[in-house]
Short mmCIF file of C-alpha atoms and ligand atoms in Angstrom, two decimals:
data_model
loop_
_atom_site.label_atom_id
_atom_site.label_comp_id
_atom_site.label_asym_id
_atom_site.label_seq_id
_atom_site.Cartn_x
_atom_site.Cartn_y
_atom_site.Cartn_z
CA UNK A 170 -21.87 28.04 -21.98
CA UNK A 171 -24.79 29.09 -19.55
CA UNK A 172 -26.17 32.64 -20.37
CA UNK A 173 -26.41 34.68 -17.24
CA UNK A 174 -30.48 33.14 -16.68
CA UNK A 175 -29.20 29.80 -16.05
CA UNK A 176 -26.05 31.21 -14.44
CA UNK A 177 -28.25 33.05 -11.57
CA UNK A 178 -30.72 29.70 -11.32
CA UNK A 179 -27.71 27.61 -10.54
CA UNK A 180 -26.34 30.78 -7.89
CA UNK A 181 -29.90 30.21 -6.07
CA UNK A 182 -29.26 26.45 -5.76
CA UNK A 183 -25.81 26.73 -4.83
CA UNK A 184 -26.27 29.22 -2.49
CA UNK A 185 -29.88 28.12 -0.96
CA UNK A 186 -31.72 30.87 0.21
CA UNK A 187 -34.23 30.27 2.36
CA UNK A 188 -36.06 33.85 1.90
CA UNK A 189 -36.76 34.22 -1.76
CA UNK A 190 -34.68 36.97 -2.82
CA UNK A 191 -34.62 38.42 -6.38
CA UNK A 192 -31.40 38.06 -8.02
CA UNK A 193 -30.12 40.22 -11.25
CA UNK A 194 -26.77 40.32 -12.78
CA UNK A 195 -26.47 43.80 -10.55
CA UNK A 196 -27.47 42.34 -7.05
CA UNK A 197 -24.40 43.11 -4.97
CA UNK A 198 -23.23 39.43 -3.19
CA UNK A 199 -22.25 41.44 0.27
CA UNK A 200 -26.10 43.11 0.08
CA UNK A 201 -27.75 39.73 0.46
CA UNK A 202 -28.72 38.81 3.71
CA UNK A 203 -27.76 35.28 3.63
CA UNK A 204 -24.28 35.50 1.96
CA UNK A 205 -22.59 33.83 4.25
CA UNK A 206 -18.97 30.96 4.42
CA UNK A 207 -21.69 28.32 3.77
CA UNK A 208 -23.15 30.61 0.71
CA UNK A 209 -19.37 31.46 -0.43
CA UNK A 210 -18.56 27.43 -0.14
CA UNK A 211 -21.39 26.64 -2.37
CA UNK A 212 -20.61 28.99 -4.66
CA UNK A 213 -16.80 27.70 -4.56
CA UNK A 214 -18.37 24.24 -5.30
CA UNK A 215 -20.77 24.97 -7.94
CA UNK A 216 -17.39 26.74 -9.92
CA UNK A 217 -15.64 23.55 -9.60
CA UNK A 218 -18.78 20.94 -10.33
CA UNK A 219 -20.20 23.07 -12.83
CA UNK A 220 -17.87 25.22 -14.64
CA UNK A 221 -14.23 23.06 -14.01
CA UNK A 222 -13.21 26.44 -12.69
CA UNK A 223 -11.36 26.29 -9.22
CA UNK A 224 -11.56 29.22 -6.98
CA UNK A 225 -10.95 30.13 -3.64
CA UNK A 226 -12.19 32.55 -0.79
CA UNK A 227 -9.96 34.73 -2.11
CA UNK A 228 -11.35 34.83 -5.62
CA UNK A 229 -14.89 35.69 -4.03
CA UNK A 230 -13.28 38.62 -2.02
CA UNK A 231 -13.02 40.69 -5.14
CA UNK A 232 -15.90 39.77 -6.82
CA UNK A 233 -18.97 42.77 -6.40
CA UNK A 234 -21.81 41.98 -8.59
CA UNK A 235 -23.49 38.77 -9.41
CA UNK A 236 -22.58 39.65 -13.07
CA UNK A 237 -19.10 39.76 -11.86
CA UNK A 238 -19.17 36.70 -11.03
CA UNK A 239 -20.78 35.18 -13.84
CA UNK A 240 -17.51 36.47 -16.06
CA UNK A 241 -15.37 34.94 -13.47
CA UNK A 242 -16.61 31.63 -13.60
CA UNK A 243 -17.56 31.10 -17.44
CA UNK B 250 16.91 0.69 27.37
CA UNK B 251 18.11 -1.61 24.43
CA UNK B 252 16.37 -1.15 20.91
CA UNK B 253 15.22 -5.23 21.27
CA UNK B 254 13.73 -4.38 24.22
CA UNK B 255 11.95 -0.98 23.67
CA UNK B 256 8.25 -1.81 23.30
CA UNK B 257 8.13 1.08 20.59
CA UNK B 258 10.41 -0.05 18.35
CA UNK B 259 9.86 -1.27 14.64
CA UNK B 260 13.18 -2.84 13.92
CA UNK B 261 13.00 -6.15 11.63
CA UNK B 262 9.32 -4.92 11.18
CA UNK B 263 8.11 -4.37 7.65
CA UNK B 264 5.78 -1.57 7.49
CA UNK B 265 3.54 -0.56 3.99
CA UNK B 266 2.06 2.99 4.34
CA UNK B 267 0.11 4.64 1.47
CA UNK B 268 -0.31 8.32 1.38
CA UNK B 269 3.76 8.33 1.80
CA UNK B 270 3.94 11.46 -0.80
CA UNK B 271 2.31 14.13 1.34
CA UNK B 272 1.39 14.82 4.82
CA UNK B 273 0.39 12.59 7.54
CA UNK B 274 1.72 9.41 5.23
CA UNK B 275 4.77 11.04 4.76
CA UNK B 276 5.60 11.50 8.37
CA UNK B 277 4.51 8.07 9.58
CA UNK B 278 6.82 6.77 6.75
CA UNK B 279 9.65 8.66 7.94
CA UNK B 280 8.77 8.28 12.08
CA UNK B 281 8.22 3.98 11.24
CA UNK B 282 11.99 4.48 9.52
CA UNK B 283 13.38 6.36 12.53
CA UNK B 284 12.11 3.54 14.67
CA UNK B 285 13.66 0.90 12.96
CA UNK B 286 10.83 -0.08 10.31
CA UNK B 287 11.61 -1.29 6.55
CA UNK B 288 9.17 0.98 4.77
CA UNK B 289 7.61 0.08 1.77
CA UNK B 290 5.82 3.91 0.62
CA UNK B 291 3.05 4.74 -1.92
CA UNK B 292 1.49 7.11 -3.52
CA UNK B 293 0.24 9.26 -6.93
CA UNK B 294 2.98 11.98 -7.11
CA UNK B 295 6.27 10.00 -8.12
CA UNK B 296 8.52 12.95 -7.68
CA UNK B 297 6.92 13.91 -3.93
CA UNK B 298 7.12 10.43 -2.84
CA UNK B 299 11.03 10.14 -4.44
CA UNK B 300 11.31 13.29 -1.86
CA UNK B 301 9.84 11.17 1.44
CA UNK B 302 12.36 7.96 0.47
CA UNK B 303 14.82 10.18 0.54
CA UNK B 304 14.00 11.32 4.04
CA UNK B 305 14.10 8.06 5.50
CA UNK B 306 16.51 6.93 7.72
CA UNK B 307 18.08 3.47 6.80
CA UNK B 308 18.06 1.89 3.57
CA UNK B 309 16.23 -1.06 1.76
CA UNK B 310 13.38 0.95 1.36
CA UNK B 311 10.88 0.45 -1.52
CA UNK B 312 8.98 3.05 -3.58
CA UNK B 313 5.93 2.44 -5.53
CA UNK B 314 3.84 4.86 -7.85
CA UNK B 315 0.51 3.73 -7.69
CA UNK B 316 -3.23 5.20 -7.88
CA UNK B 317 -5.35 3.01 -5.68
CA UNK B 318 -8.69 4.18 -6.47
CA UNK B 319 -7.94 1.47 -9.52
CA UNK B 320 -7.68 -2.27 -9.43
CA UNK B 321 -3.79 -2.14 -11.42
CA UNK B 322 -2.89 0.41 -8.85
CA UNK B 323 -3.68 -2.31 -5.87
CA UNK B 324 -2.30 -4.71 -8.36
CA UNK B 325 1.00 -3.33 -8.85
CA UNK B 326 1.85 -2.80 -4.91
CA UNK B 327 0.10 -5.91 -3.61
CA UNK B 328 2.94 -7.82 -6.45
CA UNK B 329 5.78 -5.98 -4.80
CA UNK B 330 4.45 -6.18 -0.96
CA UNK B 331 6.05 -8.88 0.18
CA UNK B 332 5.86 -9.85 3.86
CA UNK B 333 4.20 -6.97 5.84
CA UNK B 334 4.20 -6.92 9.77
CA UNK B 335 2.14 -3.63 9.21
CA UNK B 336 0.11 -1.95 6.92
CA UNK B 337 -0.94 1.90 7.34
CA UNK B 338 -3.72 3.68 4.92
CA UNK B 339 -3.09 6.85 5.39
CA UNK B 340 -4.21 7.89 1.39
CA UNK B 341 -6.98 9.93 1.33
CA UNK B 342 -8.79 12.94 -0.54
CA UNK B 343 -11.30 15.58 0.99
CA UNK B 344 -13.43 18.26 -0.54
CA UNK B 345 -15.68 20.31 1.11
CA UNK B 346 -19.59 20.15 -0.68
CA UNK B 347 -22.20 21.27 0.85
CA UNK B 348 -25.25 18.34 0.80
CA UNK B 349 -27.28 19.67 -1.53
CA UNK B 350 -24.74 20.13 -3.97
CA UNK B 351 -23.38 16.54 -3.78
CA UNK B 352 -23.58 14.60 -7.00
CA UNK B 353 -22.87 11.01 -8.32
CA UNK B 354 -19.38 12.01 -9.40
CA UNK B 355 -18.40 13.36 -6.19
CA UNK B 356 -19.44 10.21 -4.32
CA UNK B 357 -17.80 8.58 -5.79
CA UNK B 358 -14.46 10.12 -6.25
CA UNK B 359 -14.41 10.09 -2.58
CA UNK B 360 -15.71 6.74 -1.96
CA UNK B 361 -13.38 5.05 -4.64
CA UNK B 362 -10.14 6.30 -2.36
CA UNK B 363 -11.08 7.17 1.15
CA UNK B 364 -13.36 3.91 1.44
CA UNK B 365 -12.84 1.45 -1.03
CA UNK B 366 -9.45 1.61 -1.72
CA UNK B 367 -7.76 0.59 1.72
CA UNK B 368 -10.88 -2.10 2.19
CA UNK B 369 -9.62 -3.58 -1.30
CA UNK B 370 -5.82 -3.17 -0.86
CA UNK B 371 -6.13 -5.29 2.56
CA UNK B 372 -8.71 -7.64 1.02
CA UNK B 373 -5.81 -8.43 -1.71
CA UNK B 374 -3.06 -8.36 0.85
CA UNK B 375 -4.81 -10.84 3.34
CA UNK B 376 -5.76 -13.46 0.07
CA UNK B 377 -2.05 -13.02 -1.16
CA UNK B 378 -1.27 -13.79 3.03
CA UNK B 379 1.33 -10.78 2.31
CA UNK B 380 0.99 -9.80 6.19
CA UNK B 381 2.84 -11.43 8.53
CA UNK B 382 0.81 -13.63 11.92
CA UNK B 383 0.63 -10.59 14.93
CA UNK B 384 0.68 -7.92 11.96
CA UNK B 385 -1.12 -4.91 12.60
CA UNK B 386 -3.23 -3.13 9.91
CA UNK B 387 -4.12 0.52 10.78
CA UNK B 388 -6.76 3.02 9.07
CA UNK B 389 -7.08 6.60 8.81
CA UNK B 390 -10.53 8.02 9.07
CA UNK B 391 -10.87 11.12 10.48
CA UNK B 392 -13.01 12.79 13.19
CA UNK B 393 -15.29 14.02 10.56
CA UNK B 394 -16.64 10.82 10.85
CA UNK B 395 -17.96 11.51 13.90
CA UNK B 396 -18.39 15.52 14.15
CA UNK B 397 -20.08 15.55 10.73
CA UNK B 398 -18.73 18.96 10.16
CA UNK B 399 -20.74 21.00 7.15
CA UNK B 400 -20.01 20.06 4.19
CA UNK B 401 -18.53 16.99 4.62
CA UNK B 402 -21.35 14.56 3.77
CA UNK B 403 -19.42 12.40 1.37
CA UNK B 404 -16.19 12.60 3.20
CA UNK B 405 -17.61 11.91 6.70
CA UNK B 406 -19.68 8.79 5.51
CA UNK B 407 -16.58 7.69 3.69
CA UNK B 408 -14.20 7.81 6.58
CA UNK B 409 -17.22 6.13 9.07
CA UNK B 410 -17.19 3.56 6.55
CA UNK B 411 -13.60 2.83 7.24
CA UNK B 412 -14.63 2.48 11.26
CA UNK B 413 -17.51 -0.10 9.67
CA UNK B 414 -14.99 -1.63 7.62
CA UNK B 415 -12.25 -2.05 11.25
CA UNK B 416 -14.61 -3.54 13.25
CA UNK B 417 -15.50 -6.41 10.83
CA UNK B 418 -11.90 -6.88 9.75
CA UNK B 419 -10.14 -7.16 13.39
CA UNK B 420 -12.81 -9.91 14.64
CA UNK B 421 -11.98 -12.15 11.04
CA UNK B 422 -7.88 -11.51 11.00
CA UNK B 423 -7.83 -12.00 15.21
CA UNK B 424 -7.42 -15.91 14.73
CA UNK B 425 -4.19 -15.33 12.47
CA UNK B 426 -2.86 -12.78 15.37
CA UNK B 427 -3.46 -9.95 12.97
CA UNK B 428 -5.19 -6.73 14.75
CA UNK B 429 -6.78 -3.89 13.00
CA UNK B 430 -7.41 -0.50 14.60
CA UNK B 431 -8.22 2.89 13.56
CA UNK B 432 -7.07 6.73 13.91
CA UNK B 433 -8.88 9.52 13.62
CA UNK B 434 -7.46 12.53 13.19
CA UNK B 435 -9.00 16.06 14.34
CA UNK B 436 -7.39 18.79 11.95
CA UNK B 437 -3.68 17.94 11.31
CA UNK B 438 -1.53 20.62 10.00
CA UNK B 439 -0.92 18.91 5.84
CA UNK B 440 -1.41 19.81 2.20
CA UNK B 441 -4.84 18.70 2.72
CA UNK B 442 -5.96 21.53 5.24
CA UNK B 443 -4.11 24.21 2.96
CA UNK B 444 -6.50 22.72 0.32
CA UNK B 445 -9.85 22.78 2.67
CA UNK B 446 -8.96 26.54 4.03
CA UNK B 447 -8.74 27.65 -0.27
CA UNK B 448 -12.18 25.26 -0.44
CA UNK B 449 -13.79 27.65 1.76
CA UNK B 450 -12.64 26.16 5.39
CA UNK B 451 -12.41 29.37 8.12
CA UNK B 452 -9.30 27.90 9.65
CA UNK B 453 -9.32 30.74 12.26
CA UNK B 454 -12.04 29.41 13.72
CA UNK B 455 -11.18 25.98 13.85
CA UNK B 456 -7.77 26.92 15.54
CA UNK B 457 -10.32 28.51 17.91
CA UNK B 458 -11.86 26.21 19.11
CA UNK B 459 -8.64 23.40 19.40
CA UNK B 460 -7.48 24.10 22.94
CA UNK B 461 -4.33 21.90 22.31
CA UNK B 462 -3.59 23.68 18.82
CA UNK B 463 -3.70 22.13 15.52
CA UNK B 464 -1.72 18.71 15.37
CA UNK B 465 1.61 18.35 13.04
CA UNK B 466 2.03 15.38 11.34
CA UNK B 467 4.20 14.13 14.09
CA UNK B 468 1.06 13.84 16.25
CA UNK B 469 -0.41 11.34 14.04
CA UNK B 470 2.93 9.24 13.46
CA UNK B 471 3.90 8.47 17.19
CA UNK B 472 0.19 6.87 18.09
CA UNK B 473 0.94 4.94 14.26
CA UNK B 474 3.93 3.57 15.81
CA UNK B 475 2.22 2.72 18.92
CA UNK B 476 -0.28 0.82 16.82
CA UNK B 477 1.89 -0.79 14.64
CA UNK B 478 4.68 -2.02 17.72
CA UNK B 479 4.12 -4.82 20.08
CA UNK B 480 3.46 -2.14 22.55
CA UNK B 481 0.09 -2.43 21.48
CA UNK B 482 -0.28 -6.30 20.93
CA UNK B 483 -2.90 -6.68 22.75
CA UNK B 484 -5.41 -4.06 21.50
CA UNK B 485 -7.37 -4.56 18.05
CA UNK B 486 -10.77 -3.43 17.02
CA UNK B 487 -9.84 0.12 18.53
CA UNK B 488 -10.35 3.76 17.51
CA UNK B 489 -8.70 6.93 18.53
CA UNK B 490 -9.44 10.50 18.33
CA UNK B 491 -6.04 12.53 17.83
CA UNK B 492 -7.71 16.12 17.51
CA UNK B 493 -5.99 18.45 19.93
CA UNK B 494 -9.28 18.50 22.63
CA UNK B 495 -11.23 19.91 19.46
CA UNK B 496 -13.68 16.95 19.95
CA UNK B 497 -14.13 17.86 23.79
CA UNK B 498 -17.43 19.64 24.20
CA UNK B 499 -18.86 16.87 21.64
CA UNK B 500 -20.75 14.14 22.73
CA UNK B 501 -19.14 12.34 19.82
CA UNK B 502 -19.32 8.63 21.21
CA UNK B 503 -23.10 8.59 21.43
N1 LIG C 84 -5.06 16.83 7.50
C1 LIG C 84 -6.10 16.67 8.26
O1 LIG C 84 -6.53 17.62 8.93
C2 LIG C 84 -6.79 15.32 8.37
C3 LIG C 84 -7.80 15.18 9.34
C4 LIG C 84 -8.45 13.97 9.47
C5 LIG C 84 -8.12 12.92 8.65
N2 LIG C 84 -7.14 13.06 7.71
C6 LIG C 84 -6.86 11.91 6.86
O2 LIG C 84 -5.49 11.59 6.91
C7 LIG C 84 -5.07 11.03 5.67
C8 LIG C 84 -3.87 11.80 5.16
O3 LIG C 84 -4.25 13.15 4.97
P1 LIG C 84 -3.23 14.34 4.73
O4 LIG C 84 -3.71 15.50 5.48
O5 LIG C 84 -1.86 13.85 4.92
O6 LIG C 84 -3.52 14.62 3.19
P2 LIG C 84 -2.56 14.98 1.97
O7 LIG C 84 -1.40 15.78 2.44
O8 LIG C 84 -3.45 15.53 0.94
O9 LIG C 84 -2.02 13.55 1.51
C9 LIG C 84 -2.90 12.60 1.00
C10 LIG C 84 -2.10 11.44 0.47
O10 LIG C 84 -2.98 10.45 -0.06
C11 LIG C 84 -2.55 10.11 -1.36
N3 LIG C 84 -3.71 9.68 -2.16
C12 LIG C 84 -4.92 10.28 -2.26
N4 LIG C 84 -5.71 9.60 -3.09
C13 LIG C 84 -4.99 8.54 -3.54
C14 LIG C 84 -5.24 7.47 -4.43
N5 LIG C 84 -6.42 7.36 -5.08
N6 LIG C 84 -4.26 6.57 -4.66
C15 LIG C 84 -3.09 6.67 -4.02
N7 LIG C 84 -2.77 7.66 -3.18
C16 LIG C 84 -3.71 8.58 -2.94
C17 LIG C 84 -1.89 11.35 -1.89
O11 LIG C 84 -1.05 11.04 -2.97
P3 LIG C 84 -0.51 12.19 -4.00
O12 LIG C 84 -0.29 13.43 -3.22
O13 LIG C 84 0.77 11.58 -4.48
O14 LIG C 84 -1.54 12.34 -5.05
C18 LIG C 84 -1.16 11.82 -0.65
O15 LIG C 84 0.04 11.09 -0.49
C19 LIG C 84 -6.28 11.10 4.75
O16 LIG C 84 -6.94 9.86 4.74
C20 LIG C 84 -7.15 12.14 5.40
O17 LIG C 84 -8.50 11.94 5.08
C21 LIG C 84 -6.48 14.25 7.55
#
């Protein structure tokens, strides 16, 4: 299983900021300027490719904190 | 108006259509019966495609479980086939993946049933000369193909494949009477957009910007049974857009 390092490397691919940003397990997913449906999709994607974990929109909705969504997906 | 005489009409037509279990397949199946087609259905989900034989009108129908993204799968229905007078692909998976995310694995899951799959079920069906002279073979892209929405890198290039694959095919079968066209759907109202909208899809948008609405299922069956009847004998090599005026303010045949 990815510890939350290689968890947040993968979030920065999936998501593909264009503005570095820095990312810790406490960065709040609404907060960043470029979470947007295309951000939220690759994140969706990266669950399924990487983690055999399907979510949805929904799923995303209640997540908060990058760390939150590192226990959702692994 | 007679039934022998109604241009429309699929009676002592035999009509294979893939994709029968769900959705768009389903309907065409069960439109093609109401029309006077023998249906031959198939598809992955044995109990959902039990479900659409049972919803067609008539008997003499044939059901066949079968996952065409492998060779036994094509096997199994090209064995049963029999003479075809039409032959509808309407099978087909979609997953939204952004481009940079887009692997090996998810090429080729898509390729192996949107693209290769009908191009290797007709291949087998025209060697075994399963489909009847003045058939009509008919393909399902999708107007992905076209619009290239995000995130549909694989899927789009899989479905424009299928447009590739029409073209080639209607100018070899025309000698043996045999026509080959192509719909493409905007966004039809199926299992499949459920699944794209809980991929990540903002549906509300899309419905938006269709100024006809979403299509049903229906939609997509009626111009199948246009392209499958004599009504259309004369037109092969052809390709549709069926997407509710969505594609309107594209220039999507440049
Ligand atoms: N809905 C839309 O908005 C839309 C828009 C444009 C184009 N299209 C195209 O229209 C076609 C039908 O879509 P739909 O919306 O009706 O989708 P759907 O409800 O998900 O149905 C897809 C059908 O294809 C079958 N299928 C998929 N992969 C298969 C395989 N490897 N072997 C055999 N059967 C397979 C499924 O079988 P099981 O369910 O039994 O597994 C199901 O019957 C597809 O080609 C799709 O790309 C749809």
């Amino acid at each position: 299983m990815d510890n939350i390092d290689t968890f947040i490397e993968k979030f920065i691919t999936a998501v593909d900021f264009q503005e570095a940003v820095e990312i810790t397990p406490d960065t709040v997913l609404k907060d960043l300027p470029e979470w947007d449906s295309l951000a939220a999709l690759g994140v969706i994607v990266l669950s399924d490719m990487e983690y055999g974990k399907t979510i949805t929109g929904e799923h995303l909705k209640q997540v908060t904190t990058v760390n939150d969504l590192y226990q959702l997906l692994t | 108006m007679s039934v022998a005489q109604d241009p429309f009409s699929l009676s002592g037509k035999r009509v294979l259509v893939t994709g029968a279990s769900s959705g768009i397949g389903r309907q065409i199946a069960i439109t093609c019966s109401q029309v006077g087609a023998e249906l031959v259905i198939s598809g992955r989900n044995p109990e959902r495609l039990q479900e659409t034989k049972a919803a067609l009108q008539g008997e003499d129908h044939l059901a066949i479980t079968a996952d065409l993204s492998q060779q036994e799968g094509i096997d199994q229905l090209v064995a049963v086939a029999d003479t075809l007078h039409g032959v509808v692909h309407a099978a087909g998976i979609s997953k939204l993946v952004p481009f940079r995310l887009i692997n090996k694995q998810h090429l080729t899951d898509i390729f192996d049933s949107n693209t290769f799959a009908p191009m290797l079920l007709t291949r087998d069906l025209l060697v075994k000369k399963r489909i009847a002279q003045n058939g009509s073979i008919l393909f399902i892209s999708a107007l992905a193909s076209h619009s290239g929405a995000v995130a549909t890198g694989a899927y789009a290039a899989s479905k424009s494949a299928l447009l590739g694959a029409m073209r080639s095919l209607a100018i070899e079968t025309a000698k043996q009477g045999i026509r080959a066209n192509c719909i493409a759907p905007g966004y039809v109202r199926t299992p499949m957009l459920d699944g794209l909208a809980q991929g990540g899809a903002n549906m509300d948008e899309l419905i938006a910007r269709t100024p006809l609405g979403i299509g049903e299922p229906e939609d997509i069956a009626h111009a199948a049974v246009f392209y499958l009847s004599d009504a259309s004998r004369c037109l092969s090599r052809h390709y549709t857009f069926i997407d509710g005026g969505l594609s309107i303010p594209l220039d999507i045949y440049a």
